[in-house]
Coordinates of C-alpha atoms in Angstrom, one line a residue:
Chain A
M1 CA -142.5 61.3 17.1
S2 CA -139.0 60.7 18.5
E3 CA -136.2 62.4 16.6
V4 CA -133.5 60.1 18.0
G5 CA -131.8 58.3 15.2
V6 CA -134.2 59.4 12.5
G7 CA -132.6 62.6 11.4
S8 CA -132.9 61.8 7.8
L9 CA -136.5 60.9 7.9
P10 CA -138.6 62.6 5.3
E11 CA -141.7 64.6 6.3
P12 CA -144.9 62.7 6.8
I13 CA -147.7 63.5 4.4
A14 CA -150.3 63.9 7.2
T15 CA -150.8 63.6 10.9
A16 CA -153.9 63.2 13.0
T17 CA -155.0 61.9 16.4
A18 CA -157.1 58.8 17.0
T19 CA -160.0 61.0 18.1
S20 CA -160.3 62.8 14.8
A21 CA -162.2 60.0 13.0
A22 CA -164.9 61.5 10.9
I23 CA -168.2 59.6 10.6
A24 CA -168.9 61.1 7.2
A25 CA -170.0 58.8 4.3
V26 CA -166.8 58.0 2.6
P27 CA -166.0 55.4 -0.1
S28 CA -165.3 52.1 1.6
I29 CA -162.0 50.4 1.2
P30 CA -162.3 47.0 -0.4
H31 CA -161.1 44.3 2.0
R32 CA -160.0 41.1 0.3
D33 CA -157.3 39.9 2.4
D34 CA -157.0 36.4 1.1
A35 CA -157.1 37.4 -2.6
P36 CA -154.3 36.0 -4.7
V37 CA -151.5 38.3 -5.7
F38 CA -152.7 38.1 -9.3
Q39 CA -156.3 37.7 -10.3
A40 CA -155.5 36.3 -13.8
P41 CA -152.4 35.1 -15.6
W42 CA -152.2 38.2 -17.8
E43 CA -151.8 40.3 -14.7
A44 CA -148.7 38.4 -13.7
E45 CA -147.4 38.6 -17.3
A46 CA -147.8 42.4 -17.4
F47 CA -146.2 42.7 -14.0
A48 CA -143.2 40.6 -15.0
M49 CA -142.6 42.5 -18.3
V50 CA -142.2 45.7 -16.4
L51 CA -139.7 44.1 -14.1
A52 CA -137.7 42.7 -17.0
L53 CA -137.6 46.1 -18.7
H54 CA -136.5 47.8 -15.5
E55 CA -133.8 45.2 -15.2
R56 CA -132.7 46.1 -18.7
Q57 CA -132.5 49.7 -17.5
V58 CA -135.1 50.9 -20.0
F59 CA -136.5 53.1 -17.3
S60 CA -136.0 53.9 -13.6
W61 CA -138.6 53.2 -10.9
T62 CA -139.2 56.9 -10.6
E63 CA -140.1 57.1 -14.3
W64 CA -142.3 54.0 -13.9
A65 CA -144.1 55.4 -10.9
S66 CA -144.8 58.6 -12.9
V67 CA -146.2 56.8 -15.9
L68 CA -148.2 54.5 -13.8
A69 CA -149.7 57.4 -11.8
D70 CA -150.6 59.1 -15.1
A71 CA -152.4 55.9 -16.3
I72 CA -154.3 55.6 -13.0
F73 CA -155.3 59.3 -13.2
Q74 CA -156.4 58.8 -16.8
A75 CA -158.6 55.8 -15.9
Q76 CA -160.2 57.7 -13.1
Q77 CA -161.0 60.5 -15.5
E78 CA -162.7 58.0 -17.7
G79 CA -164.9 56.8 -14.9
D80 CA -163.0 53.9 -13.3
P81 CA -163.9 53.9 -9.6
D82 CA -160.4 52.5 -9.1
I83 CA -161.1 50.3 -6.1
G84 CA -158.0 48.1 -6.8
D85 CA -159.5 45.4 -9.1
T86 CA -158.5 47.3 -12.2
Y87 CA -155.0 48.0 -11.0
Y88 CA -153.2 45.8 -13.5
L89 CA -155.2 47.4 -16.3
H90 CA -153.6 50.6 -15.3
W91 CA -150.3 48.8 -15.1
L92 CA -150.8 47.4 -18.7
S93 CA -151.7 50.9 -20.1
A94 CA -148.6 52.3 -18.4
L95 CA -146.5 49.6 -19.8
E96 CA -147.7 50.3 -23.4
N97 CA -147.1 54.0 -22.8
I98 CA -143.6 53.6 -21.6
V99 CA -142.7 51.1 -24.3
L100 CA -143.7 53.6 -26.9
A101 CA -142.3 56.6 -25.0
K102 CA -138.9 54.9 -24.7
G103 CA -138.9 53.9 -28.4
V104 CA -138.7 50.2 -27.5
G105 CA -141.5 49.8 -30.1
A106 CA -143.6 51.9 -32.4
P107 CA -147.4 52.2 -32.3
D108 CA -147.7 50.6 -35.7
Q109 CA -145.6 47.6 -34.5
L110 CA -147.9 47.0 -31.6
Q111 CA -150.9 47.4 -33.8
G112 CA -149.5 45.0 -36.3
L113 CA -148.8 42.4 -33.6
A114 CA -152.3 42.9 -32.2
E115 CA -153.8 42.2 -35.7
A116 CA -151.5 39.1 -36.0
W117 CA -152.7 37.8 -32.7
R118 CA -156.4 38.3 -33.6
Q119 CA -155.7 36.5 -36.9
A120 CA -153.9 33.7 -35.1
A121 CA -157.0 33.2 -32.8
L122 CA -159.3 33.1 -35.8
T123 CA -157.3 30.3 -37.4
T124 CA -156.8 28.3 -34.2
P125 CA -159.5 25.6 -33.4
H126 CA -161.3 26.2 -30.2
G127 CA -159.4 24.6 -27.2
M128 CA -156.1 24.6 -28.9
P129 CA -153.3 27.0 -27.8
I130 CA -153.2 30.2 -29.8
E131 CA -149.7 30.8 -31.0
L132 CA -147.7 33.4 -33.0
T133 CA -144.2 32.3 -33.7
L134 CA -141.3 34.5 -33.1
E135 CA -140.4 34.2 -36.7
K136 CA -143.8 35.5 -37.8
S137 CA -144.0 38.3 -35.3
S138 CA -140.4 39.5 -36.1
K139 CA -141.4 39.8 -39.7
L140 CA -143.8 42.5 -38.8
F141 CA -141.2 45.0 -38.1
K142 CA -138.1 44.0 -40.0
Chain B
M1 CA -164.4 21.2 -34.9
S2 CA -163.0 20.5 -31.5
H3 CA -165.9 20.5 -29.1
N4 CA -164.7 17.5 -27.3
K5 CA -163.4 19.4 -24.3
P6 CA -166.1 21.9 -23.5
G7 CA -164.4 22.8 -20.2
D8 CA -161.1 23.7 -21.7
H9 CA -161.4 27.4 -21.7
R10 CA -158.3 29.4 -21.4
S11 CA -158.2 30.5 -17.8
H12 CA -158.0 34.2 -18.4
H13 CA -161.3 34.4 -20.3
S14 CA -163.6 34.7 -17.3
H15 CA -161.6 37.6 -15.8
D16 CA -160.9 39.5 -19.0
D17 CA -164.4 39.4 -20.2
E18 CA -165.5 41.5 -17.3
H19 CA -163.3 44.4 -18.4
S20 CA -163.4 44.1 -22.1
P21 CA -166.1 45.8 -24.0
A22 CA -165.0 44.2 -27.3
S23 CA -165.5 40.7 -25.9
T24 CA -169.2 41.0 -26.7
H25 CA -168.6 41.0 -30.4
D26 CA -169.6 38.5 -33.0
H27 CA -168.7 34.9 -32.6
N28 CA -170.1 33.9 -29.2
H29 CA -172.6 31.8 -31.1
D30 CA -170.1 29.5 -32.6
H31 CA -166.9 28.3 -31.0
D32 CA -165.3 26.7 -34.0
H33 CA -162.3 29.0 -33.6
S34 CA -160.5 30.6 -30.7
H35 CA -161.0 34.0 -29.3
L36 CA -158.7 36.4 -27.7
D37 CA -160.2 39.3 -25.9
V38 CA -158.9 42.8 -26.0
I39 CA -156.7 42.5 -22.9
A40 CA -155.2 39.2 -24.0
V41 CA -154.3 40.7 -27.4
R42 CA -152.6 43.7 -25.7
V43 CA -150.6 41.6 -23.4
R44 CA -149.5 39.1 -26.1
S45 CA -148.6 41.9 -28.5
L46 CA -146.4 43.5 -25.9
Q47 CA -144.8 40.1 -25.2
S48 CA -144.2 39.4 -28.9
L49 CA -142.7 42.8 -29.3
L50 CA -140.3 42.6 -26.3
V51 CA -139.3 39.0 -27.1
A52 CA -138.6 39.8 -30.8
K53 CA -136.5 42.9 -29.8
G54 CA -134.6 40.9 -27.3
Y55 CA -135.8 42.7 -24.2
I56 CA -137.4 39.7 -22.5
D57 CA -136.9 36.0 -22.3
P58 CA -140.2 34.1 -21.6
D59 CA -138.5 31.7 -19.2
A60 CA -137.1 34.5 -17.2
L61 CA -140.5 36.1 -17.0
N62 CA -141.9 32.9 -15.6
A63 CA -139.2 32.8 -13.0
L64 CA -140.0 36.4 -12.0
I65 CA -143.7 35.5 -11.7
D66 CA -143.0 32.5 -9.5
T67 CA -140.8 34.6 -7.3
Y68 CA -143.4 37.3 -6.6
E69 CA -146.3 34.9 -6.5
N70 CA -144.8 32.3 -4.2
Q71 CA -141.5 33.3 -2.7
I72 CA -141.5 36.9 -1.6
G73 CA -144.1 38.0 0.9
P74 CA -144.8 39.5 4.3
R75 CA -143.0 36.7 6.1
N76 CA -139.8 38.5 5.1
G77 CA -140.9 41.7 6.8
A78 CA -142.1 39.7 9.8
R79 CA -138.5 38.4 10.3
V80 CA -137.2 42.0 10.2
V81 CA -139.7 43.1 12.8
A82 CA -139.1 40.1 15.0
K83 CA -135.4 40.7 15.0
A84 CA -135.9 44.4 15.8
W85 CA -138.0 43.4 18.8
H86 CA -135.5 40.8 19.9
D87 CA -132.3 42.6 19.4
P88 CA -132.0 46.3 20.5
D89 CA -128.9 46.9 18.5
F90 CA -130.7 45.8 15.3
F91 CA -133.6 48.0 16.2
I92 CA -131.3 51.0 16.4
W93 CA -129.7 50.1 13.1
L94 CA -133.1 49.6 11.5
N95 CA -134.1 53.1 12.5
A96 CA -130.9 54.6 11.4
D97 CA -130.4 52.8 8.1
A98 CA -133.2 50.5 7.3
T99 CA -131.9 49.6 3.8
A100 CA -128.7 48.2 5.2
A101 CA -130.3 46.5 8.3
I102 CA -132.9 44.8 6.1
A103 CA -130.3 43.8 3.5
S104 CA -128.3 42.1 6.3
L105 CA -131.1 39.6 6.4
G106 CA -130.9 39.0 2.7
F107 CA -134.0 41.0 1.7
T108 CA -132.8 43.2 -1.1
G109 CA -133.8 44.1 -4.6
R110 CA -136.5 45.7 -6.6
Q111 CA -138.4 48.4 -4.9
G112 CA -136.6 48.0 -1.7
E113 CA -133.6 50.0 -2.6
H114 CA -134.3 52.9 -0.2
M115 CA -136.1 51.7 2.9
V116 CA -137.1 53.7 5.9
A117 CA -138.4 52.1 9.1
V118 CA -141.0 53.9 11.2
A119 CA -141.5 52.5 14.7
N120 CA -144.8 52.8 16.5
T121 CA -144.6 53.9 20.1
P122 CA -147.2 54.2 22.8
D123 CA -147.8 57.8 21.6
T124 CA -147.5 57.4 17.8
H125 CA -149.0 55.1 15.3
N126 CA -147.5 55.1 11.7
I127 CA -149.4 54.2 8.6
V128 CA -148.1 54.0 5.0
V129 CA -149.7 54.8 1.7
C130 CA -148.7 55.6 -1.8
T131 CA -151.0 58.4 -2.8
L132 CA -150.0 58.4 -6.5
C133 CA -149.8 54.8 -7.4
S134 CA -148.8 51.8 -5.3
C135 CA -145.2 52.1 -4.3
Y136 CA -144.6 49.4 -1.7
P137 CA -141.6 47.6 -0.2
W138 CA -141.6 44.4 -2.3
P139 CA -138.6 42.7 -0.7
V140 CA -140.1 42.7 2.7
L141 CA -143.9 42.6 2.0
G142 CA -144.3 41.1 -1.4
L143 CA -146.8 42.7 -3.7
P144 CA -149.5 45.0 -2.2
P145 CA -153.0 43.8 -1.4
S146 CA -155.7 45.2 -3.6
W147 CA -157.1 47.7 -1.0
Y148 CA -153.6 49.3 -0.8
K149 CA -153.9 50.0 -4.5
S150 CA -157.5 51.3 -4.3
A151 CA -158.4 55.0 -4.7
P152 CA -160.5 55.1 -1.5
Y153 CA -157.5 54.0 0.6
R154 CA -155.0 56.2 -1.1
S155 CA -157.1 59.3 -0.6
R156 CA -158.9 58.6 2.7
V157 CA -155.8 57.6 4.7
V158 CA -154.4 61.0 4.1
Q159 CA -157.6 63.0 4.8
D160 CA -158.8 60.9 7.7
P161 CA -156.4 58.2 8.9
A162 CA -158.3 57.6 12.1
S163 CA -161.5 56.5 10.3
V164 CA -159.5 54.2 8.1
L165 CA -157.9 52.6 11.1
T166 CA -161.3 52.2 12.6
E167 CA -162.5 50.5 9.5
F168 CA -159.5 48.1 9.7
G169 CA -160.5 47.3 13.2
V170 CA -157.6 49.1 14.9
T171 CA -158.5 50.9 18.1
L172 CA -156.0 53.3 19.5
P173 CA -156.0 55.4 22.7
A174 CA -157.7 58.7 21.8
E175 CA -154.6 60.8 22.3
T176 CA -152.4 58.6 20.0
H177 CA -150.8 60.6 17.2
I178 CA -151.2 59.1 13.8
T179 CA -148.5 59.8 11.3
V180 CA -149.1 59.0 7.6
W181 CA -146.1 58.3 5.3
D182 CA -146.4 58.6 1.5
S183 CA -144.3 56.0 -0.3
T184 CA -142.6 57.0 -3.5
A185 CA -140.4 55.4 -6.0
E186 CA -137.4 56.7 -3.9
V187 CA -138.5 55.9 -0.4
R188 CA -140.4 52.8 0.9
Y189 CA -141.6 52.6 4.5
L190 CA -141.9 49.7 6.8
V191 CA -143.8 50.1 10.0
I192 CA -142.4 48.5 13.0
P193 CA -145.4 47.7 15.1
M194 CA -145.3 47.7 18.9
R195 CA -144.2 44.4 20.5
P196 CA -147.2 42.8 22.1
A197 CA -147.3 42.3 25.9
G198 CA -146.7 38.9 27.3
T199 CA -144.0 38.0 24.8
E200 CA -141.0 38.3 27.2
G201 CA -138.4 35.6 26.5
W202 CA -139.9 34.7 23.1
S203 CA -137.5 33.7 20.4
E204 CA -137.3 35.6 17.1
E205 CA -139.1 32.7 15.4
Q206 CA -142.0 32.9 17.9
L207 CA -142.2 36.6 17.7
A208 CA -142.4 36.5 13.9
T209 CA -145.6 34.6 14.1
L210 CA -147.2 37.7 15.7
V211 CA -146.3 40.1 12.8
T212 CA -149.0 40.5 10.2
R213 CA -148.7 42.2 6.8
D214 CA -151.2 44.9 7.9
S215 CA -149.2 45.6 11.0
M216 CA -146.2 46.5 8.8
I217 CA -148.3 48.8 6.7
G218 CA -149.9 50.4 9.7
T219 CA -153.5 49.3 9.1
G220 CA -153.1 46.7 11.8
Q221 CA -151.3 45.9 15.0
A222 CA -149.2 42.9 15.8
L223 CA -151.2 39.9 17.1
S224 CA -151.3 39.2 20.8
P225 CA -150.1 35.8 22.0
S226 CA -153.7 34.7 22.7
Q227 CA -154.7 35.6 19.1
V228 CA -152.0 33.3 17.7
A229 CA -153.0 30.6 20.1
L230 CA -156.6 30.7 18.9
A231 CA -155.6 30.7 15.2

């Protein structure tokens, strides 16, 4: 490619020519062009929590990319075909990992909150919003 | 008992249940209380923790979600590309310092801190991937489509980019060189597709209608004027 004006360009990871297309059986790439950005509200919530923590300088994007890549690798090792639909599950795992690694919270705090949320569900009539007040959740780790 | 609104399921149930082994447990037979599946519990626990410790504000989270769901998307990148086609000085600036050139249009912020533009030529076609996770230039393209995040794309585009392009319906002259760029947390790439023929004298606004998301990732080409007319 032209070198003019692109002196600082990093090296590409691969190059090929258009004739080199292999016809081998390869996993197909899922095409879902019109899919919404988030498939469920929790995906958006997990996404936004990461942005907020980055904003608070809890971690850098480089750190995040590394933790996320580890979570993706881990899921693949456990049999996830990783075709894109489980992406925010990886994101959620990475978020839990980095929250713990950075000492934002402790494992027993997250476990206590999880138990509190399950209890809240059990005591909420079906169809009503399930709530756990800030006061209640804060008590768990004071 | 509150069975009066049988359709009033919380919207995340249908999705979460697919992924959540524990959602098969006990009380499916009787809906006299609520149920949170495993994923909902994990997300809510994190939220409670971060709110209680003062790291997040629920209102601010909702604003972030709205921004990325509704406001930031590939139309931003299309404006960058259209300006580059229209204004030779901007094209040079974009190639020399993409971060600054893109910021001049107001597209800055998270995961767009260090941008590099790679321009297609008659001889070279550029295509972008993040092999490790999903690094992607959010300020100009929004959030990545699901195929960009999939393992097949992330591995195959490096091993055999030509077949991936074929699968995406891109046909290039046989001698075209394909260059694959691996995005990282430090560097995000924006492909500047070739300006389609038959667009002489078009305004930036008109040109922007030809620029697709995929053309800026490299898995597509800009639309031709006739394709837009048909749409």
